[in-house]
Amino acid sequence: MATRTDAPTRREQILKEAARLFAERGFHGVGVDEIGAAVGISGPGLYRHFAGKDAMLAELLVGISGQLLTGAKRRLAEVEADGGAKAEAVLDSLIEGHIDFALDDRPLITLHDRELDRLRDSDRKMVRQLQRQYVELWVGVVREVYPGLGEPAARSAVHSVFGLLNSTPHLGRGGSLSGRGVTAELLHRMARGAFAAAGV
């Protein structure tokens, strides 16, 4: 989501506003009329794009899990294509990608924490499956950088770093953080420090 530069479609606009409103007021605290008003269409007009709020929530949470995994695979491939398939470079690229998500898509983090259990079982299982693949990709890279780190410890370290990076909704109010570059650099150093501590 954060890497897209072309104009968003109406469907993407609806999802962005739904994510913001759901994160601010909770899934049940927001009606379709409010989501429609946020993008300049009638509430019933939303049904041309989505079957309902449940469908929006599912697309948001399944969608971001898929995007994170796809983005991580792309970053891995890009580093390897440069001929510099060094594990350190791959890990730095993965961290940068997750930081971009954590800073640019903070409502989705809040939404995942609060509303994941509202998904249908099949959608929730899909989110978990995509997340497991994302974690395992990271675990493999972390173990290349820190070969002495066992698989369970590497997995714990990856989850800990995700917890750190996904704390961004608590860093400030409003649509953006002041000093984004400084915040991103600090988060990157902290993530690498956490992995280094785990790998000792």
mmCIF file of N, CA, C and O in Angstrom, residues 49-148:
data_model
loop_
_atom_site.group_PDB
_atom_site.id
_atom_site.type_symbol
_atom_site.label_atom_id
_atom_site.label_comp_id
_atom_site.label_asym_id
_atom_site.label_seq_id
_atom_site.Cartn_x
_atom_site.Cartn_y
_atom_site.Cartn_z
ATOM 1 N N HIS A 49 -19.459 -1.947 -4.638
ATOM 2 C CA HIS A 49 -18.038 -2.319 -4.521
ATOM 3 C C HIS A 49 -17.800 -3.466 -3.538
ATOM 4 O O HIS A 49 -16.875 -4.259 -3.711
ATOM 5 N N PHE A 50 -18.627 -3.531 -2.489
ATOM 6 C CA PHE A 50 -18.449 -4.534 -1.438
ATOM 7 C C PHE A 50 -19.806 -5.064 -0.997
ATOM 8 O O PHE A 50 -20.788 -4.325 -0.987
ATOM 9 N N ALA A 51 -19.827 -6.314 -0.577
ATOM 10 C CA ALA A 51 -21.079 -6.909 -0.097
ATOM 11 C C ALA A 51 -21.515 -6.301 1.225
ATOM 12 O O ALA A 51 -22.690 -6.347 1.579
ATOM 13 N N GLY A 52 -20.601 -5.723 1.962
ATOM 14 C CA GLY A 52 -20.917 -5.118 3.247
ATOM 15 C C GLY A 52 -19.656 -4.839 4.039
ATOM 16 O O GLY A 52 -18.532 -5.008 3.537
ATOM 17 N N LYS A 53 -19.833 -4.416 5.283
ATOM 18 C CA LYS A 53 -18.676 -4.085 6.121
ATOM 19 C C LYS A 53 -17.789 -5.303 6.376
ATOM 20 O O LYS A 53 -16.561 -5.179 6.429
ATOM 21 N N ASP A 54 -18.399 -6.467 6.539
ATOM 22 C CA ASP A 54 -17.613 -7.678 6.768
ATOM 23 C C ASP A 54 -16.653 -7.931 5.612
ATOM 24 O O ASP A 54 -15.506 -8.333 5.821
ATOM 25 N N ALA A 55 -17.115 -7.707 4.399
ATOM 26 C CA ALA A 55 -16.276 -7.915 3.219
ATOM 27 C C ALA A 55 -15.129 -6.904 3.189
ATOM 28 O O ALA A 55 -14.007 -7.239 2.789
ATOM 29 N N MET A 56 -15.406 -5.674 3.614
ATOM 30 C CA MET A 56 -14.344 -4.662 3.673
ATOM 31 C C MET A 56 -13.276 -5.066 4.678
ATOM 32 O O MET A 56 -12.073 -4.986 4.396
ATOM 33 N N LEU A 57 -13.721 -5.490 5.851
ATOM 34 C CA LEU A 57 -12.782 -5.893 6.889
ATOM 35 C C LEU A 57 -11.922 -7.057 6.417
ATOM 36 O O LEU A 57 -10.693 -7.060 6.604
ATOM 37 N N ALA A 58 -12.549 -8.035 5.777
ATOM 38 C CA ALA A 58 -11.804 -9.198 5.289
ATOM 39 C C ALA A 58 -10.779 -8.775 4.245
ATOM 40 O O ALA A 58 -9.623 -9.208 4.279
ATOM 41 N N GLU A 59 -11.188 -7.912 3.319
ATOM 42 C CA GLU A 59 -10.241 -7.494 2.278
ATOM 43 C C GLU A 59 -9.090 -6.698 2.872
ATOM 44 O O GLU A 59 -7.942 -6.830 2.433
ATOM 45 N N LEU A 60 -9.373 -5.892 3.870
ATOM 46 C CA LEU A 60 -8.312 -5.120 4.512
ATOM 47 C C LEU A 60 -7.292 -6.033 5.197
ATOM 48 O O LEU A 60 -6.090 -5.893 4.987
ATOM 49 N N LEU A 61 -7.762 -6.974 5.994
ATOM 50 C CA LEU A 61 -6.845 -7.779 6.800
ATOM 51 C C LEU A 61 -6.174 -8.892 5.997
ATOM 52 O O LEU A 61 -4.971 -9.141 6.167
ATOM 53 N N VAL A 62 -6.926 -9.538 5.125
ATOM 54 C CA VAL A 62 -6.290 -10.534 4.250
ATOM 55 C C VAL A 62 -5.364 -9.813 3.277
ATOM 56 O O VAL A 62 -4.240 -10.263 3.015
ATOM 57 N N GLY A 63 -5.824 -8.673 2.781
ATOM 58 C CA GLY A 63 -5.050 -7.921 1.798
ATOM 59 C C GLY A 63 -3.704 -7.472 2.317
ATOM 60 O O GLY A 63 -2.681 -7.655 1.647
ATOM 61 N N ILE A 64 -3.659 -6.890 3.514
ATOM 62 C CA ILE A 64 -2.378 -6.392 4.005
ATOM 63 C C ILE A 64 -1.441 -7.539 4.347
ATOM 64 O O ILE A 64 -0.230 -7.436 4.163
ATOM 65 N N SER A 65 -1.974 -8.655 4.813
ATOM 66 C CA SER A 65 -1.116 -9.815 5.094
ATOM 67 C C SER A 65 -0.484 -10.321 3.795
ATOM 68 O O SER A 65 0.708 -10.644 3.756
ATOM 69 N N GLY A 66 -1.275 -10.367 2.725
ATOM 70 C CA GLY A 66 -0.749 -10.779 1.430
ATOM 71 C C GLY A 66 0.264 -9.789 0.876
ATOM 72 O O GLY A 66 1.291 -10.182 0.312
ATOM 73 N N GLN A 67 -0.002 -8.505 1.057
ATOM 74 C CA GLN A 67 0.921 -7.485 0.562
ATOM 75 C C GLN A 67 2.261 -7.527 1.281
ATOM 76 O O GLN A 67 3.315 -7.346 0.658
ATOM 77 N N LEU A 68 2.232 -7.760 2.585
ATOM 78 C CA LEU A 68 3.489 -7.860 3.326
ATOM 79 C C LEU A 68 4.324 -9.038 2.831
ATOM 80 O O LEU A 68 5.532 -8.914 2.620
ATOM 81 N N LEU A 69 3.675 -10.177 2.625
ATOM 82 C CA LEU A 69 4.398 -11.359 2.148
ATOM 83 C C LEU A 69 4.933 -11.136 0.737
ATOM 84 O O LEU A 69 6.111 -11.409 0.452
ATOM 85 N N THR A 70 4.103 -10.605 -0.148
ATOM 86 C CA THR A 70 4.532 -10.347 -1.518
ATOM 87 C C THR A 70 5.680 -9.343 -1.544
ATOM 88 O O THR A 70 6.657 -9.511 -2.285
ATOM 89 N N GLY A 71 5.565 -8.297 -0.744
ATOM 90 C CA GLY A 71 6.616 -7.287 -0.683
ATOM 91 C C GLY A 71 7.926 -7.857 -0.169
ATOM 92 O O GLY A 71 9.009 -7.525 -0.674
ATOM 93 N N ALA A 72 7.854 -8.731 0.829
ATOM 94 C CA ALA A 72 9.063 -9.345 1.374
ATOM 95 C C ALA A 72 9.725 -10.236 0.329
ATOM 96 O O ALA A 72 10.955 -10.220 0.167
ATOM 97 N N LYS A 73 8.930 -11.011 -0.398
ATOM 98 C CA LYS A 73 9.490 -11.859 -1.459
ATOM 99 C C LYS A 73 10.127 -11.015 -2.557
ATOM 100 O O LYS A 73 11.186 -11.356 -3.097
ATOM 101 N N ARG A 74 9.475 -9.896 -2.884
ATOM 102 C CA ARG A 74 10.026 -9.005 -3.910
ATOM 103 C C ARG A 74 11.351 -8.407 -3.458
ATOM 104 O O ARG A 74 12.324 -8.365 -4.221
ATOM 105 N N ARG A 75 11.420 -7.974 -2.216
ATOM 106 C CA ARG A 75 12.666 -7.407 -1.692
ATOM 107 C C ARG A 75 13.787 -8.442 -1.695
ATOM 108 O O ARG A 75 14.929 -8.135 -2.034
ATOM 109 N N LEU A 76 13.452 -9.654 -1.313
ATOM 110 C CA LEU A 76 14.436 -10.732 -1.324
ATOM 111 C C LEU A 76 14.958 -10.949 -2.748
ATOM 112 O O LEU A 76 16.163 -11.061 -2.980
ATOM 113 N N ALA A 77 14.053 -10.977 -3.710
ATOM 114 C CA ALA A 77 14.440 -11.186 -5.105
ATOM 115 C C ALA A 77 15.273 -10.025 -5.634
ATOM 116 O O ALA A 77 16.236 -10.226 -6.387
ATOM 117 N N GLU A 78 14.928 -8.796 -5.249
ATOM 118 C CA GLU A 78 15.672 -7.628 -5.717
ATOM 119 C C GLU A 78 17.108 -7.645 -5.222
ATOM 120 O O GLU A 78 18.040 -7.343 -5.964
ATOM 121 N N VAL A 79 17.298 -7.986 -3.950
ATOM 122 C CA VAL A 79 18.655 -8.035 -3.399
ATOM 123 C C VAL A 79 19.458 -9.122 -4.096
ATOM 124 O O VAL A 79 20.626 -8.936 -4.454
ATOM 125 N N GLU A 80 18.825 -10.267 -4.323
ATOM 126 C CA GLU A 80 19.513 -11.364 -5.000
ATOM 127 C C GLU A 80 19.839 -10.995 -6.447
ATOM 128 O O GLU A 80 20.900 -11.346 -6.956
ATOM 129 N N ALA A 81 18.953 -10.261 -7.119
ATOM 130 C CA ALA A 81 19.174 -9.861 -8.508
ATOM 131 C C ALA A 81 20.353 -8.898 -8.632
ATOM 132 O O ALA A 81 21.015 -8.837 -9.657
ATOM 133 N N ASP A 82 20.616 -8.132 -7.579
ATOM 134 C CA ASP A 82 21.751 -7.209 -7.579
ATOM 135 C C ASP A 82 23.079 -7.945 -7.471
ATOM 136 O O ASP A 82 24.139 -7.321 -7.511
ATOM 137 N N GLY A 83 23.037 -9.240 -7.290
ATOM 138 C CA GLY A 83 24.260 -10.008 -7.117
ATOM 139 C C GLY A 83 24.791 -9.901 -5.700
ATOM 140 O O GLY A 83 25.840 -10.462 -5.385
ATOM 141 N N GLY A 84 24.059 -9.181 -4.859
ATOM 142 C CA GLY A 84 24.504 -9.012 -3.478
ATOM 143 C C GLY A 84 23.587 -9.731 -2.530
ATOM 144 O O GLY A 84 22.971 -9.114 -1.677
ATOM 145 N N ALA A 85 23.477 -11.032 -2.712
ATOM 146 C CA ALA A 85 22.550 -11.807 -1.893
ATOM 147 C C ALA A 85 23.105 -12.027 -0.489
ATOM 148 O O ALA A 85 23.076 -13.122 0.037
ATOM 149 N N LYS A 86 23.654 -10.968 0.069
ATOM 150 C CA LYS A 86 24.171 -11.055 1.430
ATOM 151 C C LYS A 86 23.004 -10.994 2.398
ATOM 152 O O LYS A 86 22.109 -10.157 2.257
ATOM 153 N N ALA A 87 23.040 -11.871 3.376
ATOM 154 C CA ALA A 87 21.933 -11.943 4.323
ATOM 155 C C ALA A 87 21.723 -10.616 5.042
ATOM 156 O O ALA A 87 20.584 -10.233 5.317
ATOM 157 N N GLU A 88 22.798 -9.908 5.341
ATOM 158 C CA GLU A 88 22.679 -8.613 6.033
ATOM 159 C C GLU A 88 21.849 -7.637 5.194
ATOM 160 O O GLU A 88 20.981 -6.945 5.723
ATOM 161 N N ALA A 89 22.124 -7.585 3.888
ATOM 162 C CA ALA A 89 21.393 -6.676 3.008
ATOM 163 C C ALA A 89 19.931 -7.075 2.901
ATOM 164 O O ALA A 89 19.040 -6.220 2.875
ATOM 165 N N VAL A 90 19.674 -8.373 2.856
ATOM 166 C CA VAL A 90 18.295 -8.853 2.790
ATOM 167 C C VAL A 90 17.548 -8.475 4.060
ATOM 168 O O VAL A 90 16.415 -7.977 4.016
ATOM 169 N N LEU A 91 18.169 -8.690 5.208
ATOM 170 C CA LEU A 91 17.519 -8.362 6.478
ATOM 171 C C LEU A 91 17.233 -6.875 6.569
ATOM 172 O O LEU A 91 16.135 -6.470 6.974
ATOM 173 N N ASP A 92 18.194 -6.044 6.171
ATOM 174 C CA ASP A 92 17.958 -4.599 6.195
ATOM 175 C C ASP A 92 16.790 -4.218 5.290
ATOM 176 O O ASP A 92 15.966 -3.375 5.648
ATOM 177 N N SER A 93 16.703 -4.846 4.132
ATOM 178 C CA SER A 93 15.616 -4.550 3.207
ATOM 179 C C SER A 93 14.260 -4.979 3.780
ATOM 180 O O SER A 93 13.258 -4.256 3.659
ATOM 181 N N LEU A 94 14.227 -6.153 4.418
ATOM 182 C CA LEU A 94 12.982 -6.609 5.050
ATOM 183 C C LEU A 94 12.543 -5.643 6.149
ATOM 184 O O LEU A 94 11.361 -5.307 6.268
ATOM 185 N N ILE A 95 13.506 -5.215 6.948
ATOM 186 C CA ILE A 95 13.179 -4.283 8.039
ATOM 187 C C ILE A 95 12.642 -2.979 7.462
ATOM 188 O O ILE A 95 11.631 -2.437 7.939
ATOM 189 N N GLU A 96 13.287 -2.463 6.413
ATOM 190 C CA GLU A 96 12.822 -1.221 5.789
ATOM 191 C C GLU A 96 11.387 -1.361 5.275
ATOM 192 O O GLU A 96 10.567 -0.454 5.448
ATOM 193 N N GLY A 97 11.103 -2.493 4.654
ATOM 194 C CA GLY A 97 9.757 -2.713 4.138
ATOM 195 C C GLY A 97 8.713 -2.748 5.236
ATOM 196 O O GLY A 97 7.620 -2.176 5.092
ATOM 197 N N HIS A 98 9.038 -3.410 6.330
ATOM 198 C CA HIS A 98 8.060 -3.484 7.417
ATOM 199 C C HIS A 98 7.910 -2.124 8.097
ATOM 200 O O HIS A 98 6.807 -1.761 8.529
ATOM 201 N N ILE A 99 8.986 -1.364 8.175
ATOM 202 C CA ILE A 99 8.887 -0.019 8.751
ATOM 203 C C ILE A 99 7.999 0.860 7.884
ATOM 204 O O ILE A 99 7.168 1.628 8.404
ATOM 205 N N ASP A 100 8.140 0.758 6.557
ATOM 206 C CA ASP A 100 7.253 1.531 5.672
ATOM 207 C C ASP A 100 5.794 1.213 5.968
ATOM 208 O O ASP A 100 4.948 2.113 6.073
ATOM 209 N N PHE A 101 5.485 -0.078 6.087
ATOM 210 C CA PHE A 101 4.117 -0.480 6.438
ATOM 211 C C PHE A 101 3.709 0.093 7.793
ATOM 212 O O PHE A 101 2.629 0.674 7.943
ATOM 213 N N ALA A 102 4.584 -0.055 8.781
ATOM 214 C CA ALA A 102 4.239 0.354 10.146
ATOM 215 C C ALA A 102 4.022 1.856 10.271
ATOM 216 O O ALA A 102 3.220 2.306 11.102
ATOM 217 N N LEU A 103 4.706 2.641 9.452
ATOM 218 C CA LEU A 103 4.536 4.091 9.510
ATOM 219 C C LEU A 103 3.402 4.586 8.617
ATOM 220 O O LEU A 103 2.735 5.558 8.945
ATOM 221 N N ASP A 104 3.183 3.909 7.490
ATOM 222 C CA ASP A 104 2.213 4.400 6.514
ATOM 223 C C ASP A 104 0.817 3.795 6.652
ATOM 224 O O ASP A 104 -0.148 4.364 6.157
ATOM 225 N N ASP A 105 0.720 2.641 7.291
ATOM 226 C CA ASP A 105 -0.569 1.939 7.377
ATOM 227 C C ASP A 105 -0.955 1.641 8.822
ATOM 228 O O ASP A 105 -1.457 0.556 9.134
ATOM 229 N N ARG A 106 -0.755 2.622 9.681
ATOM 230 C CA ARG A 106 -1.006 2.407 11.109
ATOM 231 C C ARG A 106 -2.445 1.993 11.431
ATOM 232 O O ARG A 106 -2.652 1.169 12.315
ATOM 233 N N PRO A 107 -3.458 2.518 10.716
ATOM 234 C CA PRO A 107 -4.819 2.054 11.032
ATOM 235 C C PRO A 107 -4.990 0.543 10.857
ATOM 236 O O PRO A 107 -5.751 -0.088 11.587
ATOM 237 N N LEU A 108 -4.269 -0.043 9.899
ATOM 238 C CA LEU A 108 -4.391 -1.485 9.679
ATOM 239 C C LEU A 108 -3.805 -2.288 10.833
ATOM 240 O O LEU A 108 -4.273 -3.385 11.137
ATOM 241 N N ILE A 109 -2.786 -1.743 11.480
ATOM 242 C CA ILE A 109 -2.223 -2.415 12.658
ATOM 243 C C ILE A 109 -3.264 -2.429 13.775
ATOM 244 O O ILE A 109 -3.513 -3.462 14.404
ATOM 245 N N THR A 110 -3.868 -1.279 14.017
ATOM 246 C CA THR A 110 -4.915 -1.183 15.036
ATOM 247 C C THR A 110 -6.075 -2.114 14.696
ATOM 248 O O THR A 110 -6.599 -2.823 15.567
ATOM 249 N N LEU A 111 -6.457 -2.122 13.434
ATOM 250 C CA LEU A 111 -7.568 -2.952 12.983
ATOM 251 C C LEU A 111 -7.275 -4.428 13.210
ATOM 252 O O LEU A 111 -8.131 -5.181 13.700
ATOM 253 N N HIS A 112 -6.075 -4.852 12.876
ATOM 254 C CA HIS A 112 -5.691 -6.252 13.078
ATOM 255 C C HIS A 112 -5.763 -6.617 14.555
ATOM 256 O O HIS A 112 -6.287 -7.666 14.929
ATOM 257 N N ASP A 113 -5.233 -5.752 15.411
ATOM 258 C CA ASP A 113 -5.212 -6.040 16.852
ATOM 259 C C ASP A 113 -6.618 -6.155 17.430
ATOM 260 O O ASP A 113 -6.872 -6.998 18.281
ATOM 261 N N ARG A 114 -7.529 -5.314 16.957
ATOM 262 C CA ARG A 114 -8.862 -5.239 17.570
ATOM 263 C C ARG A 114 -9.923 -6.106 16.904
ATOM 264 O O ARG A 114 -10.866 -6.540 17.556
ATOM 265 N N GLU A 115 -9.797 -6.291 15.602
ATOM 266 C CA GLU A 115 -10.933 -6.831 14.854
ATOM 267 C C GLU A 115 -10.688 -8.170 14.163
ATOM 268 O O GLU A 115 -11.588 -8.677 13.495
ATOM 269 N N LEU A 116 -9.510 -8.742 14.290
ATOM 270 C CA LEU A 116 -9.216 -9.994 13.583
ATOM 271 C C LEU A 116 -10.238 -11.081 13.911
ATOM 272 O O LEU A 116 -10.651 -11.842 13.033
ATOM 273 N N ASP A 117 -10.670 -11.150 15.157
ATOM 274 C CA ASP A 117 -11.616 -12.195 15.559
ATOM 275 C C ASP A 117 -12.995 -12.031 14.932
ATOM 276 O O ASP A 117 -13.811 -12.948 14.990
ATOM 277 N N ARG A 118 -13.263 -10.879 14.313
ATOM 278 C CA ARG A 118 -14.565 -10.662 13.669
ATOM 279 C C ARG A 118 -14.627 -11.284 12.271
ATOM 280 O O ARG A 118 -15.703 -11.380 11.691
ATOM 281 N N LEU A 119 -13.483 -11.686 11.743
ATOM 282 C CA LEU A 119 -13.472 -12.291 10.414
ATOM 283 C C LEU A 119 -14.118 -13.665 10.437
ATOM 284 O O LEU A 119 -14.104 -14.361 11.456
ATOM 285 N N ARG A 120 -14.640 -14.071 9.288
ATOM 286 C CA ARG A 120 -15.104 -15.453 9.143
ATOM 287 C C ARG A 120 -13.903 -16.373 9.347
ATOM 288 O O ARG A 120 -12.766 -15.990 9.087
ATOM 289 N N ASP A 121 -14.176 -17.605 9.760
ATOM 290 C CA ASP A 121 -13.093 -18.558 10.017
ATOM 291 C C ASP A 121 -12.173 -18.694 8.816
ATOM 292 O O ASP A 121 -10.948 -18.724 8.963
ATOM 293 N N SER A 122 -12.733 -18.790 7.623
ATOM 294 C CA SER A 122 -11.907 -19.000 6.430
ATOM 295 C C SER A 122 -10.976 -17.812 6.177
ATOM 296 O O SER A 122 -9.804 -17.992 5.822
ATOM 297 N N ASP A 123 -11.486 -16.596 6.395
ATOM 298 C CA ASP A 123 -10.660 -15.402 6.196
ATOM 299 C C ASP A 123 -9.582 -15.299 7.275
ATOM 300 O O ASP A 123 -8.434 -14.946 6.995
ATOM 301 N N ARG A 124 -9.980 -15.614 8.508
ATOM 302 C CA ARG A 124 -9.005 -15.565 9.600
ATOM 303 C C ARG A 124 -7.891 -16.584 9.384
ATOM 304 O O ARG A 124 -6.708 -16.306 9.614
ATOM 305 N N LYS A 125 -8.253 -17.774 8.900
ATOM 306 C CA LYS A 125 -7.243 -18.795 8.607
ATOM 307 C C LYS A 125 -6.306 -18.334 7.501
ATOM 308 O O LYS A 125 -5.095 -18.593 7.543
ATOM 309 N N MET A 126 -6.855 -17.638 6.510
ATOM 310 C CA MET A 126 -6.016 -17.121 5.427
ATOM 311 C C MET A 126 -5.027 -16.083 5.947
ATOM 312 O O MET A 126 -3.850 -16.090 5.585
ATOM 313 N N VAL A 127 -5.503 -15.179 6.822
ATOM 314 C CA VAL A 127 -4.610 -14.192 7.415
ATOM 315 C C VAL A 127 -3.479 -14.897 8.166
ATOM 316 O O VAL A 127 -2.293 -14.572 7.995
ATOM 317 N N ARG A 128 -3.833 -15.881 8.981
ATOM 318 C CA ARG A 128 -2.822 -16.602 9.768
ATOM 319 C C ARG A 128 -1.832 -17.341 8.869
ATOM 320 O O ARG A 128 -0.628 -17.374 9.138
ATOM 321 N N GLN A 129 -2.328 -17.927 7.799
ATOM 322 C CA GLN A 129 -1.458 -18.655 6.875
ATOM 323 C C GLN A 129 -0.451 -17.701 6.219
ATOM 324 O O GLN A 129 0.743 -18.005 6.129
ATOM 325 N N LEU A 130 -0.931 -16.567 5.740
ATOM 326 C CA LEU A 130 -0.046 -15.580 5.122
ATOM 327 C C LEU A 130 0.965 -15.044 6.128
ATOM 328 O O LEU A 130 2.148 -14.861 5.803
ATOM 329 N N GLN A 131 0.504 -14.813 7.350
ATOM 330 C CA GLN A 131 1.413 -14.305 8.377
ATOM 331 C C GLN A 131 2.494 -15.327 8.721
ATOM 332 O O GLN A 131 3.654 -14.965 8.928
ATOM 333 N N ARG A 132 2.119 -16.606 8.786
ATOM 334 C CA ARG A 132 3.120 -17.648 9.077
ATOM 335 C C ARG A 132 4.194 -17.683 7.987
ATOM 336 O O ARG A 132 5.388 -17.798 8.281
ATOM 337 N N GLN A 133 3.765 -17.578 6.730
ATOM 338 C CA GLN A 133 4.736 -17.576 5.632
ATOM 339 C C GLN A 133 5.663 -16.368 5.726
ATOM 340 O O GLN A 133 6.865 -16.477 5.456
ATOM 341 N N TYR A 134 5.096 -15.228 6.099
ATOM 342 C CA TYR A 134 5.888 -14.001 6.252
ATOM 343 C C TYR A 134 6.914 -14.169 7.367
ATOM 344 O O TYR A 134 8.097 -13.856 7.192
ATOM 345 N N VAL A 135 6.475 -14.698 8.481
ATOM 346 C CA VAL A 135 7.382 -14.920 9.605
ATOM 347 C C VAL A 135 8.496 -15.891 9.210
ATOM 348 O O VAL A 135 9.683 -15.645 9.484
ATOM 349 N N GLU A 136 8.141 -16.987 8.552
ATOM 350 C CA GLU A 136 9.141 -17.996 8.208
ATOM 351 C C GLU A 136 10.169 -17.457 7.213
ATOM 352 O O GLU A 136 11.341 -17.831 7.265
ATOM 353 N N LEU A 137 9.740 -16.566 6.316
ATOM 354 C CA LEU A 137 10.694 -15.942 5.415
ATOM 355 C C LEU A 137 11.728 -15.154 6.226
ATOM 356 O O LEU A 137 12.929 -15.257 5.989
ATOM 357 N N TRP A 138 11.245 -14.376 7.186
ATOM 358 C CA TRP A 138 12.145 -13.614 8.054
ATOM 359 C C TRP A 138 13.053 -14.539 8.863
ATOM 360 O O TRP A 138 14.241 -14.268 9.011
ATOM 361 N N VAL A 139 12.482 -15.604 9.400
ATOM 362 C CA VAL A 139 13.269 -16.521 10.231
ATOM 363 C C VAL A 139 14.450 -17.065 9.437
ATOM 364 O O VAL A 139 15.589 -17.130 9.932
ATOM 365 N N GLY A 140 14.208 -17.441 8.189
ATOM 366 C CA GLY A 140 15.291 -17.953 7.361
ATOM 367 C C GLY A 140 16.404 -16.945 7.171
ATOM 368 O O GLY A 140 17.598 -17.288 7.256
ATOM 369 N N VAL A 141 16.036 -15.695 6.929
ATOM 370 C CA VAL A 141 17.042 -14.646 6.726
ATOM 371 C C VAL A 141 17.785 -14.355 8.023
ATOM 372 O O VAL A 141 19.020 -14.227 8.033
ATOM 373 N N VAL A 142 17.057 -14.255 9.133
ATOM 374 C CA VAL A 142 17.684 -13.978 10.425
ATOM 375 C C VAL A 142 18.706 -15.068 10.774
ATOM 376 O O VAL A 142 19.801 -14.785 11.265
ATOM 377 N N ARG A 143 18.368 -16.310 10.484
ATOM 378 C CA ARG A 143 19.286 -17.409 10.793
ATOM 379 C C ARG A 143 20.516 -17.411 9.886
ATOM 380 O O ARG A 143 21.565 -17.919 10.259
ATOM 381 N N GLU A 144 20.385 -16.816 8.694
ATOM 382 C CA GLU A 144 21.571 -16.655 7.848
ATOM 383 C C GLU A 144 22.508 -15.597 8.434
ATOM 384 O O GLU A 144 23.722 -15.745 8.386
ATOM 385 N N VAL A 145 21.925 -14.524 8.966
ATOM 386 C CA VAL A 145 22.737 -13.461 9.553
ATOM 387 C C VAL A 145 23.350 -13.919 10.872
ATOM 388 O O VAL A 145 24.506 -13.601 11.182
ATOM 389 N N TYR A 146 22.584 -14.682 11.647
ATOM 390 C CA TYR A 146 23.033 -15.170 12.958
ATOM 391 C C TYR A 146 22.942 -16.696 12.970
ATOM 392 O O TYR A 146 21.978 -17.271 13.477
ATOM 393 N N PRO A 147 23.939 -17.375 12.370
ATOM 394 C CA PRO A 147 23.863 -18.827 12.191
ATOM 395 C C PRO A 147 23.766 -19.616 13.494
ATOM 396 O O PRO A 147 23.272 -20.745 13.498
ATOM 397 N N GLY A 148 24.223 -19.037 14.601
ATOM 398 C CA GLY A 148 24.155 -19.744 15.876
ATOM 399 C C GLY A 148 22.784 -19.696 16.529
ATOM 400 O O GLY A 148 22.558 -20.320 17.568
#
